[in-house]
Amino acid sequence: DGTIIGTKRQLLEVMKVLEENTLRGLHPNWSKSLVWSPLPNADFSGLPDVFPTQARPGIPLLGTAIGDRMAVAAQAMKRVVKVERMVEALELLDDAHLQYVLLKSCAGYPRLNFLLRVACPDSIAEATEHFDGVMYDTISALFSMYDLTATDMERIHFPTSLSGFGLTMARHAAHPAFIGSRFHSLPLQSRILRVPEEDLQASYVHLIQSFNEYRPQDQQLLTSDLLASHEPQQLLSSVWMKTQVDKYIQSRPTPRE
């Protein structure tokens, strides 16, 4: 699979290069490809008839969505609904441990991984909230025999080493995933969009501020921290988890002496 981003002229040039390499074993299947434009009056003239074309606000792409805000929000919710149906099917296994393992490793958050890296958290807030509700309800049902308390459920996203369930919540991962992806790919974005990296950085400041909103002053991240990091998403996630653990520890009642 591959994705080509550019003008119609650039697309035709890429097609020519690919077709010239058929002698080397590369045989593109153009009928299974798609030329998409977000412009309602997009001009597809000059493209081979074998190419399906679409002009609409957004499309799904490799488990995520691209397009305008409303289109991305709609595609995100469709993705979450698919995850919800898969999670509901886990009940057929009639094995709580196996259900939990699958929920954690492949049926839950991993299904949203690419979406959160591409879609702005503000655009998919409704979808991430719905996903997290599904996760909470599923854990409550799987471990209903243990009479989980509100405190237990607060630790649902904590690692098992901290008596948590190790499940990633979408609303917690949304900002680290998106901001980290954006800063990790700044040079590529700059070349594709022909926009200076400094201007792109400035467009993400409000998201960094939103990420820092509920964090102590000494745990807040700056743009310079993200630029200096080789793994900005990991840095953001680590800071977020430390804040959550600190809050939980501070909220616990002090044992009587």
Short mmCIF file of C-alpha atoms in Angstrom, two decimals:
data_model
loop_
_atom_site.label_atom_id
_atom_site.label_comp_id
_atom_site.label_asym_id
_atom_site.label_seq_id
_atom_site.Cartn_x
_atom_site.Cartn_y
_atom_site.Cartn_z
CA ASP A 1 0.00 0.00 0.00
CA GLY A 2 1.10 3.56 -0.59
CA THR A 3 -0.13 7.13 -0.47
CA ILE A 4 0.84 9.86 -2.94
CA ILE A 5 0.25 13.50 -2.06
CA GLY A 6 0.51 16.20 -4.71
CA THR A 7 -1.01 17.95 -7.67
CA LYS A 8 -2.63 16.21 -10.61
CA ARG A 9 0.53 16.77 -12.67
CA GLN A 10 2.69 15.22 -9.94
CA LEU A 11 0.34 12.24 -9.69
CA LEU A 12 0.61 11.58 -13.42
CA GLU A 13 4.40 11.78 -13.19
CA VAL A 14 4.43 9.20 -10.38
CA MET A 15 2.13 6.94 -12.41
CA LYS A 16 4.53 7.12 -15.32
CA VAL A 17 7.49 6.15 -13.13
CA LEU A 18 5.59 3.21 -11.62
CA GLU A 19 4.40 1.92 -14.98
CA GLU A 20 7.95 2.07 -16.35
CA ASN A 21 9.03 -0.36 -13.61
CA THR A 22 6.71 -3.21 -14.58
CA LEU A 23 9.71 -5.04 -16.05
CA ARG A 24 11.12 -5.16 -12.52
CA GLY A 25 8.03 -6.90 -11.19
CA LEU A 26 6.04 -3.90 -10.02
CA HIS A 27 2.46 -4.09 -11.32
CA PRO A 28 0.23 -1.36 -9.81
CA ASN A 29 -3.46 -2.20 -9.58
CA TRP A 30 -4.92 1.20 -10.42
CA SER A 31 -8.52 -0.07 -10.23
CA LYS A 32 -8.08 -0.56 -6.47
CA SER A 33 -6.62 2.90 -6.04
CA LEU A 34 -8.46 6.15 -5.38
CA VAL A 35 -7.81 9.76 -6.33
CA TRP A 36 -9.33 12.02 -3.69
CA SER A 37 -9.66 15.76 -3.38
CA PRO A 38 -11.27 17.79 -0.58
CA LEU A 39 -12.43 20.37 -3.14
CA PRO A 40 -16.07 19.98 -4.22
CA ASN A 41 -15.26 21.22 -7.74
CA ALA A 42 -12.05 19.21 -8.17
CA ASP A 43 -10.91 18.73 -11.77
CA PHE A 44 -10.06 15.09 -12.46
CA SER A 45 -9.84 15.50 -16.23
CA GLY A 46 -6.75 13.99 -17.82
CA LEU A 47 -6.56 11.09 -15.38
CA PRO A 48 -6.89 7.57 -16.79
CA ASP A 49 -10.47 6.24 -16.75
CA VAL A 50 -9.31 3.27 -14.67
CA PHE A 51 -8.91 5.57 -11.66
CA PRO A 52 -11.87 5.85 -9.25
CA THR A 53 -12.18 9.46 -8.11
CA GLN A 54 -13.90 11.18 -5.19
CA ALA A 55 -14.38 14.82 -4.27
CA ARG A 56 -15.74 15.13 -0.74
CA PRO A 57 -14.76 16.68 2.63
CA GLY A 58 -12.94 13.59 3.98
CA ILE A 59 -12.09 9.91 3.55
CA PRO A 60 -10.85 7.04 5.73
CA LEU A 61 -7.21 6.12 5.22
CA LEU A 62 -5.39 3.18 6.80
CA GLY A 63 -7.42 3.16 10.01
CA THR A 64 -7.56 6.91 10.36
CA ALA A 65 -9.26 9.83 8.61
CA ILE A 66 -8.22 12.89 6.64
CA GLY A 67 -10.31 15.87 5.66
CA ASP A 68 -12.11 18.73 7.35
CA ARG A 69 -13.10 18.78 11.02
CA MET A 70 -16.63 17.40 10.59
CA ALA A 71 -15.54 14.66 8.20
CA VAL A 72 -12.75 13.53 10.52
CA ALA A 73 -15.14 13.53 13.50
CA ALA A 74 -17.63 11.38 11.58
CA GLN A 75 -14.97 8.90 10.46
CA ALA A 76 -13.57 8.72 13.99
CA MET A 77 -16.97 7.82 15.41
CA LYS A 78 -17.42 5.12 12.75
CA ARG A 79 -14.07 3.69 13.79
CA VAL A 80 -15.04 3.67 17.45
CA VAL A 81 -18.35 1.97 16.68
CA LYS A 82 -16.45 -0.81 14.88
CA VAL A 83 -14.23 -1.22 17.93
CA GLU A 84 -17.31 -1.32 20.15
CA ARG A 85 -18.82 -4.15 18.09
CA MET A 86 -15.57 -6.10 18.28
CA VAL A 87 -15.39 -5.63 22.05
CA GLU A 88 -18.99 -6.81 22.41
CA ALA A 89 -18.07 -9.96 20.47
CA LEU A 90 -15.50 -10.84 23.16
CA GLU A 91 -18.38 -12.05 25.34
CA LEU A 92 -18.68 -15.07 23.03
CA LEU A 93 -15.37 -16.38 24.38
CA ASP A 94 -16.81 -16.93 27.87
CA ASP A 95 -13.32 -16.57 29.34
CA ALA A 96 -12.69 -13.38 31.33
CA HIS A 97 -8.90 -13.69 31.24
CA LEU A 98 -8.76 -14.21 27.47
CA GLN A 99 -11.22 -11.37 26.94
CA TYR A 100 -9.04 -9.05 29.01
CA VAL A 101 -5.86 -10.04 27.15
CA LEU A 102 -7.48 -9.44 23.76
CA LEU A 103 -9.02 -6.16 24.93
CA LYS A 104 -5.61 -4.92 26.04
CA SER A 105 -3.49 -6.23 23.16
CA CYS A 106 -5.58 -5.83 20.02
CA ALA A 107 -9.33 -5.25 20.40
CA GLY A 108 -9.23 -1.94 22.28
CA TYR A 109 -6.83 1.00 22.05
CA PRO A 110 -4.55 -0.54 19.38
CA ARG A 111 -7.48 -0.12 16.97
CA LEU A 112 -7.33 3.66 17.47
CA ASN A 113 -3.57 4.08 17.48
CA PHE A 114 -3.24 5.54 13.97
CA LEU A 115 -6.37 7.66 14.31
CA LEU A 116 -5.04 9.48 17.38
CA ARG A 117 -1.74 10.23 15.65
CA VAL A 118 -3.47 11.93 12.72
CA ALA A 119 -6.66 13.51 14.07
CA CYS A 120 -6.60 16.64 16.22
CA PRO A 121 -7.93 15.85 19.73
CA ASP A 122 -10.44 18.70 19.52
CA SER A 123 -11.99 17.19 16.38
CA ILE A 124 -12.51 13.69 17.79
CA ALA A 125 -13.42 14.50 21.41
CA GLU A 126 -16.86 12.89 21.11
CA ALA A 127 -15.39 9.70 19.63
CA THR A 128 -12.66 9.37 22.27
CA GLU A 129 -15.17 9.92 25.07
CA HIS A 130 -17.42 7.21 23.63
CA PHE A 131 -14.47 4.82 23.29
CA ASP A 132 -13.42 5.33 26.91
CA GLY A 133 -17.00 4.68 28.04
CA VAL A 134 -16.91 1.36 26.19
CA MET A 135 -13.64 0.45 27.91
CA TYR A 136 -14.97 1.30 31.38
CA ASP A 137 -18.19 -0.65 30.81
CA THR A 138 -16.27 -3.66 29.48
CA ILE A 139 -13.87 -3.79 32.43
CA SER A 140 -16.77 -3.42 34.86
CA ALA A 141 -18.54 -6.37 33.21
CA LEU A 142 -15.44 -8.57 32.98
CA PHE A 143 -14.56 -8.13 36.66
CA SER A 144 -18.06 -7.74 38.08
CA MET A 145 -17.49 -10.63 40.47
CA TYR A 146 -14.83 -8.56 42.28
CA ASP A 147 -17.13 -5.62 43.05
CA LEU A 148 -14.75 -2.98 41.69
CA THR A 149 -14.78 0.32 43.55
CA ALA A 150 -14.58 3.83 42.11
CA THR A 151 -10.93 3.88 43.22
CA ASP A 152 -10.25 0.70 41.25
CA MET A 153 -11.77 2.24 38.13
CA GLU A 154 -9.64 5.37 38.54
CA ARG A 155 -6.61 3.14 38.01
CA ILE A 156 -7.90 1.51 34.84
CA HIS A 157 -5.17 3.19 32.78
CA PHE A 158 -2.37 2.56 35.31
CA PRO A 159 0.16 -0.18 34.49
CA THR A 160 -0.37 -3.49 36.28
CA SER A 161 2.73 -2.76 38.39
CA LEU A 162 0.68 0.03 40.01
CA SER A 163 -2.39 -2.18 40.51
CA GLY A 164 -4.01 -0.92 37.32
CA PHE A 165 -5.50 -2.69 34.31
CA GLY A 166 -2.94 -1.40 31.82
CA LEU A 167 -5.59 -0.14 29.40
CA THR A 168 -4.85 3.02 27.44
CA MET A 169 -7.72 5.50 27.45
CA ALA A 170 -8.24 7.42 24.23
CA ARG A 171 -8.78 10.82 25.83
CA HIS A 172 -5.53 10.40 27.78
CA ALA A 173 -3.50 9.37 24.75
CA ALA A 174 -5.02 11.83 22.26
CA HIS A 175 -2.80 14.84 23.00
CA PRO A 176 0.50 12.91 23.40
CA ALA A 177 -0.18 10.92 20.21
CA PHE A 178 -1.17 13.89 18.04
CA ILE A 179 1.37 16.42 19.34
CA GLY A 180 4.15 13.83 19.34
CA SER A 181 3.35 12.80 15.77
CA ARG A 182 3.30 16.41 14.62
CA PHE A 183 6.64 17.30 16.17
CA HIS A 184 8.25 14.06 15.02
CA SER A 185 7.27 14.80 11.40
CA LEU A 186 7.86 18.57 11.28
CA PRO A 187 10.50 18.44 8.49
CA LEU A 188 8.25 16.27 6.31
CA GLN A 189 5.22 18.50 6.90
CA SER A 190 7.30 21.55 6.03
CA ARG A 191 8.37 20.08 2.70
CA ILE A 192 4.90 18.87 1.73
CA LEU A 193 3.02 22.01 2.79
CA ARG A 194 5.85 24.41 1.86
CA VAL A 195 5.47 26.12 5.22
CA PRO A 196 8.41 27.01 7.52
CA GLU A 197 8.79 24.67 10.49
CA GLU A 198 8.56 27.65 12.85
CA ASP A 199 5.07 28.47 11.55
CA LEU A 200 3.97 24.86 11.99
CA GLN A 201 5.27 24.84 15.55
CA ALA A 202 3.29 27.98 16.33
CA SER A 203 0.09 26.33 15.09
CA TYR A 204 0.44 23.60 17.74
CA VAL A 205 1.06 25.89 20.72
CA HIS A 206 -2.60 25.84 21.81
CA LEU A 207 -2.52 22.03 21.98
CA ILE A 208 0.59 22.10 24.17
CA GLN A 209 -1.13 24.62 26.42
CA SER A 210 -4.16 22.35 26.64
CA PHE A 211 -1.90 19.42 27.54
CA ASN A 212 -0.24 21.50 30.29
CA GLU A 213 -3.48 22.90 31.68
CA TYR A 214 -3.85 20.51 34.63
CA ARG A 215 -0.17 19.87 35.29
CA PRO A 216 2.05 21.37 38.00
CA GLN A 217 4.36 24.13 36.85
CA ASP A 218 7.44 21.93 37.22
CA GLN A 219 5.91 19.23 34.97
CA GLN A 220 4.81 21.42 32.08
CA LEU A 221 6.43 20.93 28.70
CA LEU A 222 7.64 23.61 26.32
CA THR A 223 7.99 23.57 22.56
CA SER A 224 11.76 23.46 23.04
CA ASP A 225 11.42 20.24 25.10
CA LEU A 226 9.57 18.52 22.28
CA LEU A 227 11.99 19.73 19.62
CA ALA A 228 14.94 18.43 21.63
CA SER A 229 13.36 15.00 22.16
CA HIS A 230 13.93 12.10 19.78
CA GLU A 231 10.66 10.55 21.01
CA PRO A 232 8.25 13.44 21.68
CA GLN A 233 5.22 11.18 22.10
CA GLN A 234 7.01 9.06 24.70
CA LEU A 235 8.04 12.22 26.52
CA LEU A 236 4.47 13.52 26.58
CA SER A 237 3.07 10.17 27.71
CA SER A 238 5.62 9.85 30.51
CA VAL A 239 4.85 13.33 31.81
CA TRP A 240 1.13 12.65 31.67
CA MET A 241 1.42 9.32 33.53
CA LYS A 242 3.61 10.86 36.24
CA THR A 243 1.01 13.56 36.80
CA GLN A 244 -1.79 10.99 37.07
CA VAL A 245 0.13 8.79 39.50
CA ASP A 246 1.09 11.78 41.65
CA LYS A 247 -2.54 12.91 41.82
CA TYR A 248 -3.67 9.44 42.79
CA ILE A 249 -1.05 9.14 45.55
CA GLN A 250 -1.94 12.57 46.93
CA SER A 251 -5.65 11.74 46.97
CA ARG A 252 -5.22 8.56 49.02
CA PRO A 253 -6.07 8.92 52.70
CA THR A 254 -3.13 8.95 55.06
CA PRO A 255 -3.07 5.76 57.17
CA ARG A 256 -3.52 6.21 60.90
CA GLU A 257 -0.39 5.87 62.94
#
